[in-house]
PDB file of C-alpha atoms in Angstrom:
ATOM      1  CA  UNK A  62     -20.282 -32.060 -33.337  1.00 46.00           C
ATOM      2  CA  UNK A  63     -20.264 -29.143 -35.242  1.00 48.00           C
ATOM      3  CA  UNK A  64     -17.758 -25.691 -34.984  1.00 46.00           C
ATOM      4  CA  UNK A  65     -21.189 -24.090 -33.173  1.00 46.00           C
ATOM      5  CA  UNK A  66     -21.651 -26.877 -30.450  1.00 45.00           C
ATOM      6  CA  UNK A  67     -17.880 -26.175 -29.284  1.00 42.00           C
ATOM      7  CA  UNK A  68     -18.301 -23.455 -26.844  1.00 46.00           C
ATOM      8  CA  UNK A  69     -15.679 -21.480 -24.921  1.00 44.00           C
ATOM      9  CA  UNK A  70     -15.607 -22.649 -21.220  1.00 44.00           C
ATOM     10  CA  UNK A  71     -17.062 -19.740 -18.983  1.00 47.00           C
ATOM     11  CA  UNK A  72     -14.301 -17.292 -17.171  1.00 53.00           C
ATOM     12  CA  UNK A  73     -14.735 -18.260 -13.778  1.00 58.00           C
ATOM     13  CA  UNK A  74     -16.296 -15.185 -11.497  1.00 62.00           C
ATOM     14  CA  UNK A  75     -16.582 -14.414  -8.399  1.00 75.00           C
ATOM     15  CA  UNK A  76     -16.609 -17.793  -6.809  1.00 75.00           C
ATOM     16  CA  UNK A  77     -12.898 -18.138  -8.007  1.00 73.00           C
ATOM     17  CA  UNK A  78     -12.082 -14.588  -6.706  1.00 76.00           C
ATOM     18  CA  UNK A  79     -12.639 -15.795  -3.350  1.00 81.00           C
ATOM     19  CA  UNK A  80     -11.246 -19.202  -3.590  1.00 80.00           C
ATOM     20  CA  UNK A  81      -7.647 -17.313  -4.558  1.00 80.00           C
ATOM     21  CA  UNK A  82      -8.017 -14.632  -1.713  1.00 84.00           C
ATOM     22  CA  UNK A  83      -8.606 -17.308   0.446  1.00 85.00           C
ATOM     23  CA  UNK A  84      -5.033 -19.337  -0.407  1.00 79.00           C
ATOM     24  CA  UNK A  85      -3.493 -15.959  -0.043  1.00 77.00           C
ATOM     25  CA  UNK A  86      -4.693 -15.055   3.858  1.00 84.00           C
ATOM     26  CA  UNK A  87      -4.221 -18.708   4.989  1.00 85.00           C
ATOM     27  CA  UNK A  88      -0.399 -18.096   2.920  1.00 79.00           C
ATOM     28  CA  UNK A  89      -0.176 -14.730   4.499  1.00 78.00           C
ATOM     29  CA  UNK A  90      -1.167 -15.982   7.897  1.00 80.00           C
ATOM     30  CA  UNK A  91       1.439 -18.803   8.069  1.00 81.00           C
ATOM     31  CA  UNK A  92       4.696 -16.179   6.772  1.00 77.00           C
ATOM     32  CA  UNK A  93       5.195 -14.302  10.472  1.00 76.00           C
ATOM     33  CA  UNK A  94       7.452 -11.960   9.355  1.00 78.00           C
ATOM     34  CA  UNK A  95       5.657 -10.930   6.552  1.00 77.00           C
ATOM     35  CA  UNK A  96       2.732 -10.668   9.254  1.00 80.00           C
ATOM     36  CA  UNK A  97       4.127  -8.928  11.401  1.00 86.00           C
ATOM     37  CA  UNK A  98       6.942  -6.709  10.462  1.00 86.00           C
ATOM     38  CA  UNK A  99       4.374  -4.514   8.504  1.00 88.00           C
ATOM     39  CA  UNK A 100       2.913  -3.157  11.503  1.00 90.00           C
ATOM     40  CA  UNK A 101       4.908  -3.092  13.976  1.00 91.00           C
ATOM     41  CA  UNK A 102       7.541  -1.485  12.366  1.00 91.00           C
ATOM     42  CA  UNK A 103       5.622   1.566  11.305  1.00 93.00           C
ATOM     43  CA  UNK A 104       3.853   0.656  15.110  1.00 93.00           C
ATOM     44  CA  UNK A 105       7.289   1.052  16.733  1.00 92.00           C
ATOM     45  CA  UNK A 106       7.729   4.020  14.523  1.00 90.00           C
ATOM     46  CA  UNK A 107       4.284   5.829  16.016  1.00 92.00           C
ATOM     47  CA  UNK A 108       5.560   4.627  19.975  1.00 90.00           C
ATOM     48  CA  UNK A 109       8.868   5.975  19.327  1.00 89.00           C
ATOM     49  CA  UNK A 110       7.860   9.753  17.225  1.00 86.00           C
ATOM     50  CA  UNK A 111       4.707  10.269  19.962  1.00 83.00           C
ATOM     51  CA  UNK A 112       6.036  11.613  23.254  1.00 76.00           C
ATOM     52  CA  UNK A 113       7.520  14.458  22.052  1.00 71.00           C
ATOM     53  CA  UNK A 114       4.934  15.392  18.746  1.00 75.00           C
ATOM     54  CA  UNK A 115       1.719  15.052  20.946  1.00 68.00           C
ATOM     55  CA  UNK A 116       1.822  17.351  23.486  1.00 63.00           C
ATOM     56  CA  UNK A 117       3.109  20.046  20.563  1.00 71.00           C
ATOM     57  CA  UNK A 118       0.152  22.153  19.825  1.00 74.00           C
ATOM     58  CA  UNK A 119      -0.014  23.362  16.023  1.00 70.00           C
ATOM     59  CA  UNK A 120      -3.489  24.230  14.519  1.00 62.00           C
ATOM     60  CA  UNK A 121      -7.124  25.205  15.666  1.00 60.00           C
ATOM     61  CA  UNK A 122      -9.254  22.142  17.591  1.00 60.00           C
ATOM     62  CA  UNK A 123      -6.581  21.310  19.460  1.00 67.00           C
ATOM     63  CA  UNK A 124      -4.673  19.932  16.527  1.00 76.00           C
ATOM     64  CA  UNK A 125      -1.281  17.759  17.651  1.00 81.00           C
ATOM     65  CA  UNK A 126       2.344  18.072  15.096  1.00 84.00           C
ATOM     66  CA  UNK A 127       1.178  13.903  16.093  1.00 88.00           C
ATOM     67  CA  UNK A 128      -2.163  14.202  13.863  1.00 86.00           C
ATOM     68  CA  UNK A 129      -0.447  16.121  11.411  1.00 87.00           C
ATOM     69  CA  UNK A 130       2.591  14.856  10.713  1.00 90.00           C
ATOM     70  CA  UNK A 131       2.979  11.419  13.379  1.00 91.00           C
ATOM     71  CA  UNK A 132       0.074   8.698  12.000  1.00 94.00           C
ATOM     72  CA  UNK A 133      -0.018  10.055   8.691  1.00 94.00           C
ATOM     73  CA  UNK A 134       3.208   9.163   8.417  1.00 95.00           C
ATOM     74  CA  UNK A 135       2.114   6.061  10.179  1.00 95.00           C
ATOM     75  CA  UNK A 136      -0.718   4.904   8.584  1.00 96.00           C
ATOM     76  CA  UNK A 137       1.616   5.601   5.020  1.00 96.00           C
ATOM     77  CA  UNK A 138       4.206   3.499   5.652  1.00 96.00           C
ATOM     78  CA  UNK A 139       0.971   0.742   6.533  1.00 95.00           C
ATOM     79  CA  UNK A 140      -0.131   0.361   2.755  1.00 95.00           C
ATOM     80  CA  UNK A 141       3.257   0.924   1.502  1.00 95.00           C
ATOM     81  CA  UNK A 142       5.205  -1.511   3.396  1.00 94.00           C
ATOM     82  CA  UNK A 143       2.903  -4.129   2.863  1.00 92.00           C
ATOM     83  CA  UNK A 144       1.893  -2.842  -1.198  1.00 92.00           C
ATOM     84  CA  UNK A 145       5.369  -2.235  -2.312  1.00 93.00           C
ATOM     85  CA  UNK A 146       7.213  -5.180  -0.715  1.00 91.00           C
ATOM     86  CA  UNK A 147       5.220  -8.111   0.879  1.00 89.00           C
ATOM     87  CA  UNK A 148       3.296  -8.558  -2.059  1.00 85.00           C
ATOM     88  CA  UNK A 149       6.033  -8.649  -4.707  1.00 87.00           C
ATOM     89  CA  UNK A 150       7.694 -11.072  -2.701  1.00 86.00           C
ATOM     90  CA  UNK A 151       4.533 -13.564  -2.943  1.00 82.00           C
ATOM     91  CA  UNK A 152       4.061 -13.226  -6.422  1.00 80.00           C
ATOM     92  CA  UNK A 153       7.383 -13.558  -7.763  1.00 83.00           C
ATOM     93  CA  UNK A 154       8.053 -16.703  -5.169  1.00 82.00           C
ATOM     94  CA  UNK A 155       4.003 -17.561  -6.861  1.00 78.00           C
ATOM     95  CA  UNK A 156       6.638 -18.100 -10.186  1.00 81.00           C
ATOM     96  CA  UNK A 157       9.496 -19.247  -9.045  1.00 80.00           C
ATOM     97  CA  UNK A 158       7.937 -21.755  -7.739  1.00 78.00           C
ATOM     98  CA  UNK A 159       5.907 -22.671 -10.996  1.00 80.00           C
ATOM     99  CA  UNK A 160       2.624 -21.974  -9.400  1.00 75.00           C
ATOM    100  CA  UNK A 161       1.335 -19.237 -11.334  1.00 74.00           C
ATOM    101  CA  UNK A 162       2.588 -21.319 -14.326  1.00 75.00           C
ATOM    102  CA  UNK A 163       0.032 -24.034 -13.471  1.00 78.00           C
ATOM    103  CA  UNK A 164      -2.874 -21.414 -12.928  1.00 72.00           C
ATOM    104  CA  UNK A 165      -2.070 -20.578 -16.407  1.00 71.00           C
ATOM    105  CA  UNK A 166      -3.214 -23.515 -17.590  1.00 74.00           C
ATOM    106  CA  UNK A 167      -6.665 -22.882 -15.496  1.00 73.00           C
ATOM    107  CA  UNK A 168      -9.124 -20.140 -16.950  1.00 72.00           C
ATOM    108  CA  UNK A 169      -7.707 -18.126 -14.068  1.00 71.00           C
ATOM    109  CA  UNK A 170      -6.699 -15.062 -15.649  1.00 68.00           C
ATOM    110  CA  UNK A 171      -3.387 -13.140 -15.143  1.00 67.00           C
ATOM    111  CA  UNK A 172      -6.579 -10.059 -13.320  1.00 70.00           C
ATOM    112  CA  UNK A 173      -7.729 -12.281 -10.887  1.00 77.00           C
ATOM    113  CA  UNK A 174      -5.161 -13.660  -9.830  1.00 75.00           C
ATOM    114  CA  UNK A 175      -3.678  -9.496  -8.843  1.00 74.00           C
ATOM    115  CA  UNK A 176      -7.058  -9.052  -8.225  1.00 79.00           C
ATOM    116  CA  UNK A 177      -6.580 -11.505  -4.728  1.00 82.00           C
ATOM    117  CA  UNK A 178      -2.876 -10.092  -4.020  1.00 80.00           C
ATOM    118  CA  UNK A 179      -5.501  -7.133  -3.350  1.00 81.00           C
ATOM    119  CA  UNK A 180      -8.041  -7.972  -1.623  1.00 87.00           C
ATOM    120  CA  UNK A 181      -5.960 -10.040   0.851  1.00 87.00           C
ATOM    121  CA  UNK A 182      -3.230  -6.748   0.780  1.00 86.00           C
ATOM    122  CA  UNK A 183      -5.994  -4.657   1.776  1.00 88.00           C
ATOM    123  CA  UNK A 184      -7.519  -6.900   4.153  1.00 90.00           C
ATOM    124  CA  UNK A 185      -3.827  -7.096   6.055  1.00 91.00           C
ATOM    125  CA  UNK A 186      -3.604  -3.470   6.091  1.00 92.00           C
ATOM    126  CA  UNK A 187      -6.671  -2.560   6.955  1.00 93.00           C
ATOM    127  CA  UNK A 188      -5.750  -5.018  10.331  1.00 94.00           C
ATOM    128  CA  UNK A 189      -2.175  -2.811  10.819  1.00 94.00           C
ATOM    129  CA  UNK A 190      -3.991   0.391  10.705  1.00 95.00           C
ATOM    130  CA  UNK A 191      -7.196  -1.029  13.549  1.00 95.00           C
ATOM    131  CA  UNK A 192      -4.182  -1.242  15.250  1.00 95.00           C
ATOM    132  CA  UNK A 193      -2.404   2.042  15.171  1.00 95.00           C
ATOM    133  CA  UNK A 194      -5.052   4.619  15.461  1.00 95.00           C
ATOM    134  CA  UNK A 195      -5.925   2.509  18.765  1.00 94.00           C
ATOM    135  CA  UNK A 196      -2.706   2.237  20.068  1.00 94.00           C
ATOM    136  CA  UNK A 197      -2.060   5.836  18.733  1.00 92.00           C
ATOM    137  CA  UNK A 198      -6.088   6.450  20.960  1.00 92.00           C
ATOM    138  CA  UNK A 199      -5.018   4.338  24.484  1.00 92.00           C
ATOM    139  CA  UNK A 200      -0.853   6.201  24.438  1.00 90.00           C
ATOM    140  CA  UNK A 201      -1.317   9.497  22.892  1.00 88.00           C
ATOM    141  CA  UNK A 202      -4.711  10.532  22.731  1.00 85.00           C
ATOM    142  CA  UNK A 203      -5.346  11.976  18.544  1.00 87.00           C
ATOM    143  CA  UNK A 204      -7.394  14.544  18.184  1.00 86.00           C
ATOM    144  CA  UNK A 205     -10.328  12.768  15.526  1.00 88.00           C
ATOM    145  CA  UNK A 206     -10.091  14.073  11.616  1.00 90.00           C
ATOM    146  CA  UNK A 207     -12.105  17.381  10.528  1.00 89.00           C
ATOM    147  CA  UNK A 208     -13.048  14.734   7.763  1.00 89.00           C
ATOM    148  CA  UNK A 209     -12.850  10.747   8.346  1.00 92.00           C
ATOM    149  CA  UNK A 210     -15.023  10.509   4.656  1.00 95.00           C
ATOM    150  CA  UNK A 211     -12.158  12.225   2.770  1.00 95.00           C
ATOM    151  CA  UNK A 212      -8.981  11.029   4.862  1.00 94.00           C
ATOM    152  CA  UNK A 213     -10.150   6.578   4.201  1.00 95.00           C
ATOM    153  CA  UNK A 214     -10.388   8.219   0.473  1.00 95.00           C
ATOM    154  CA  UNK A 215      -7.161   9.652   0.534  1.00 95.00           C
ATOM    155  CA  UNK A 216      -5.796   6.234   2.227  1.00 94.00           C
ATOM    156  CA  UNK A 217      -7.354   3.561  -0.205  1.00 94.00           C
ATOM    157  CA  UNK A 218      -6.577   5.839  -2.951  1.00 95.00           C
ATOM    158  CA  UNK A 219      -2.302   5.734  -1.509  1.00 95.00           C
ATOM    159  CA  UNK A 220      -2.681   2.351  -1.532  1.00 94.00           C
ATOM    160  CA  UNK A 221      -4.085   1.494  -4.354  1.00 92.00           C
ATOM    161  CA  UNK A 222      -0.701   3.371  -5.606  1.00 94.00           C
ATOM    162  CA  UNK A 223       1.021   1.624  -3.458  1.00 93.00           C
ATOM    163  CA  UNK A 224      -0.104  -1.460  -4.098  1.00 90.00           C
ATOM    164  CA  UNK A 225      -0.026  -0.693  -8.010  1.00 89.00           C
ATOM    165  CA  UNK A 226       3.266  -0.460  -8.126  1.00 92.00           C
ATOM    166  CA  UNK A 227       4.707  -3.683  -5.941  1.00 90.00           C
ATOM    167  CA  UNK A 228       2.816  -5.656  -8.584  1.00 84.00           C
ATOM    168  CA  UNK A 229       4.705  -3.883 -10.820  1.00 88.00           C
ATOM    169  CA  UNK A 230       7.951  -5.186  -8.569  1.00 90.00           C
ATOM    170  CA  UNK A 231       6.597  -8.474  -8.826  1.00 84.00           C
ATOM    171  CA  UNK A 232       5.724  -8.825 -12.558  1.00 82.00           C
ATOM    172  CA  UNK A 233       9.652  -7.688 -13.914  1.00 83.00           C
ATOM    173  CA  UNK A 234      11.045  -9.781  -9.943  1.00 86.00           C
ATOM    174  CA  UNK A 235      12.375 -12.811 -11.259  1.00 82.00           C
ATOM    175  CA  UNK A 236      12.511 -14.175  -7.825  1.00 86.00           C
ATOM    176  CA  UNK A 237      11.244 -13.284  -4.248  1.00 85.00           C
ATOM    177  CA  UNK A 238      14.283 -12.348  -3.204  1.00 89.00           C
ATOM    178  CA  UNK A 239      14.580 -10.431  -6.085  1.00 91.00           C
ATOM    179  CA  UNK A 240      11.387  -8.636  -5.081  1.00 90.00           C
ATOM    180  CA  UNK A 241      12.322  -8.008  -1.481  1.00 90.00           C
ATOM    181  CA  UNK A 242      14.568  -6.320  -2.696  1.00 93.00           C
ATOM    182  CA  UNK A 243      13.435  -4.328  -5.546  1.00 94.00           C
ATOM    183  CA  UNK A 244      10.010  -3.432  -3.068  1.00 93.00           C
ATOM    184  CA  UNK A 245      11.954  -2.591  -0.594  1.00 94.00           C
ATOM    185  CA  UNK A 246      14.804  -0.624  -2.389  1.00 95.00           C
ATOM    186  CA  UNK A 247      11.923   1.536  -4.009  1.00 95.00           C
ATOM    187  CA  UNK A 248      10.102   1.995  -0.622  1.00 95.00           C
ATOM    188  CA  UNK A 249      13.185   3.439   0.895  1.00 95.00           C
ATOM    189  CA  UNK A 250      13.371   5.477  -1.869  1.00 95.00           C
ATOM    190  CA  UNK A 251       9.624   7.401  -2.031  1.00 95.00           C
ATOM    191  CA  UNK A 252      10.138   7.502   1.859  1.00 94.00           C
ATOM    192  CA  UNK A 253      13.007   9.289   1.544  1.00 93.00           C
ATOM    193  CA  UNK A 254      11.410  11.589  -0.652  1.00 93.00           C
ATOM    194  CA  UNK A 255       7.804  11.799   1.529  1.00 92.00           C
ATOM    195  CA  UNK A 256       9.783  12.622   5.499  1.00 89.00           C
ATOM    196  CA  UNK A 257      10.225   9.390   6.131  1.00 90.00           C
ATOM    197  CA  UNK A 258      13.525   9.957   7.767  1.00 89.00           C
ATOM    198  CA  UNK A 259      13.091  13.582   8.385  1.00 85.00           C
ATOM    199  CA  UNK A 260      10.899  17.006   7.600  1.00 85.00           C
ATOM    200  CA  UNK A 261      10.459  16.895   3.926  1.00 87.00           C
ATOM    201  CA  UNK A 262      11.519  20.703   4.543  1.00 86.00           C
ATOM    202  CA  UNK A 263      14.958  19.945   5.039  1.00 87.00           C
ATOM    203  CA  UNK A 264      15.705  18.228   1.619  1.00 90.00           C
ATOM    204  CA  UNK A 265      16.941  20.134  -1.274  1.00 92.00           C
ATOM    205  CA  UNK A 266      13.514  22.284  -2.852  1.00 91.00           C
ATOM    206  CA  UNK A 267      13.501  20.408  -6.415  1.00 92.00           C
ATOM    207  CA  UNK A 268      13.638  16.986  -4.004  1.00 92.00           C
ATOM    208  CA  UNK A 269      11.132  17.755  -1.899  1.00 92.00           C
ATOM    209  CA  UNK A 270       8.634  18.974  -4.931  1.00 92.00           C
ATOM    210  CA  UNK A 271       9.619  15.252  -6.821  1.00 93.00           C
ATOM    211  CA  UNK A 272       7.972  14.164  -3.340  1.00 92.00           C
ATOM    212  CA  UNK A 273       5.020  15.733  -3.119  1.00 92.00           C
ATOM    213  CA  UNK A 274       3.665  14.182  -5.978  1.00 93.00           C
ATOM    214  CA  UNK A 275       5.495  10.737  -5.506  1.00 95.00           C
ATOM    215  CA  UNK A 276       3.534   8.825  -3.706  1.00 95.00           C
ATOM    216  CA  UNK A 277       4.559   8.005  -0.275  1.00 96.00           C
ATOM    217  CA  UNK A 278       4.567  11.405  -0.027  1.00 94.00           C
ATOM    218  CA  UNK A 279       1.617  12.632  -1.578  1.00 95.00           C
ATOM    219  CA  UNK A 280      -0.055  10.485   0.352  1.00 96.00           C
ATOM    220  CA  UNK A 281       1.254  11.555   3.624  1.00 95.00           C
ATOM    221  CA  UNK A 282       0.193  15.075   3.330  1.00 94.00           C
ATOM    222  CA  UNK A 283      -3.078  14.780   1.726  1.00 95.00           C
ATOM    223  CA  UNK A 284      -3.772  12.299   5.181  1.00 95.00           C
ATOM    224  CA  UNK A 285      -2.654  15.174   7.122  1.00 92.00           C
ATOM    225  CA  UNK A 286      -3.866  17.784   5.866  1.00 92.00           C
ATOM    226  CA  UNK A 287      -7.185  16.725   5.704  1.00 93.00           C
ATOM    227  CA  UNK A 288      -7.692  15.276   9.262  1.00 92.00           C
ATOM    228  CA  UNK A 289      -6.547  19.021  10.072  1.00 89.00           C
ATOM    229  CA  UNK A 290      -9.341  19.897   7.724  1.00 88.00           C
ATOM    230  CA  UNK A 291      -7.394  22.121   5.665  1.00 89.00           C
ATOM    231  CA  UNK A 292      -7.092  22.017   2.064  1.00 91.00           C
ATOM    232  CA  UNK A 293      -5.246  18.947   0.453  1.00 92.00           C
ATOM    233  CA  UNK A 294      -2.609  19.634  -2.105  1.00 90.00           C
ATOM    234  CA  UNK A 295      -3.944  19.174  -6.285  1.00 93.00           C
ATOM    235  CA  UNK A 296      -0.307  18.024  -6.816  1.00 92.00           C
ATOM    236  CA  UNK A 297      -0.858  15.369  -4.956  1.00 92.00           C
ATOM    237  CA  UNK A 298      -4.567  14.008  -5.484  1.00 93.00           C
ATOM    238  CA  UNK A 299      -2.796  13.686  -8.903  1.00 95.00           C
ATOM    239  CA  UNK A 300       0.201  11.713  -8.976  1.00 94.00           C
ATOM    240  CA  UNK A 301      -1.926   8.950  -7.046  1.00 95.00           C
ATOM    241  CA  UNK A 302      -3.861   9.029  -9.677  1.00 95.00           C
ATOM    242  CA  UNK A 303      -1.384   8.949 -12.396  1.00 95.00           C
ATOM    243  CA  UNK A 304       0.510   6.326  -9.926  1.00 93.00           C
ATOM    244  CA  UNK A 305      -2.318   4.079  -9.897  1.00 93.00           C
ATOM    245  CA  UNK A 306      -3.354   4.566 -13.800  1.00 94.00           C
ATOM    246  CA  UNK A 307       0.124   4.070 -14.488  1.00 92.00           C
ATOM    247  CA  UNK A 308       1.196   1.379 -12.627  1.00 88.00           C
ATOM    248  CA  UNK A 309      -2.183  -0.731 -12.873  1.00 85.00           C
ATOM    249  CA  UNK A 310      -1.030  -0.741 -17.112  1.00 88.00           C
ATOM    250  CA  UNK A 311       2.136  -1.742 -17.034  1.00 86.00           C
ATOM    251  CA  UNK A 312       1.065  -4.530 -14.564  1.00 78.00           C
ATOM    252  CA  UNK A 313      -1.264  -6.242 -16.225  1.00 77.00           C
ATOM    253  CA  UNK A 314       0.931  -5.330 -19.603  1.00 84.00           C
ATOM    254  CA  UNK A 315       4.564  -7.076 -17.763  1.00 80.00           C
ATOM    255  CA  UNK A 316       3.062 -10.181 -15.969  1.00 73.00           C
ATOM    256  CA  UNK A 317       4.510 -13.371 -17.085  1.00 73.00           C
ATOM    257  CA  UNK A 318       2.932 -16.993 -15.847  1.00 68.00           C
ATOM    258  CA  UNK A 319       6.268 -18.662 -15.997  1.00 71.00           C
TER     259      UNK A 319
END
């Protein structure tokens, strides 16, 4: 046998990725808390704030404060909790238990492992968004978005930014518990600067300015603007794109099998 007869094993393609996604979906459905909390908590926030804001008209086209602020906040919470808290805990658990180390002996690369996590999280987020929109429509009645395509695009961009940050957390967290702690802290910090605990106008001007370009605040603001049909802040959109690019690059560079 000569060197010319030796060929590198082909990299697995979509078939392997589909298998990983299927395994991840089964894991998520078995984790009751991880499946329910990221959806139930934002829906609870939506319901608690809906009674006082669904009748408050704040703009043309019967746009209410609920449509403009509460609904975007709830949708952003769903993708943020799943991307920053849930997903990193699974990856850290796999590393701690040796699953990733065993995968490292196969042709599967880190990109496919990360892609499977993102796809699984996207499925869960889509389910949560559907439940939130359905709940809002039934209980409070929502005004249709002025630009549904732009709303969907912003939501996907915001989710990508959250997942990019979450993968960075997973790359550096040694255990599942530490991943949850780091992710929850990051979620609360981003939320605090993005309107999670009250109107951003109540924040100091420097903090408000920073929050407007961070993933949570940028997503909430852009979703509200797109829903109301007003111009989307370019600075926030750029902040989301930067978060996606920087987070993905850091995650791939810092990824560890063990």
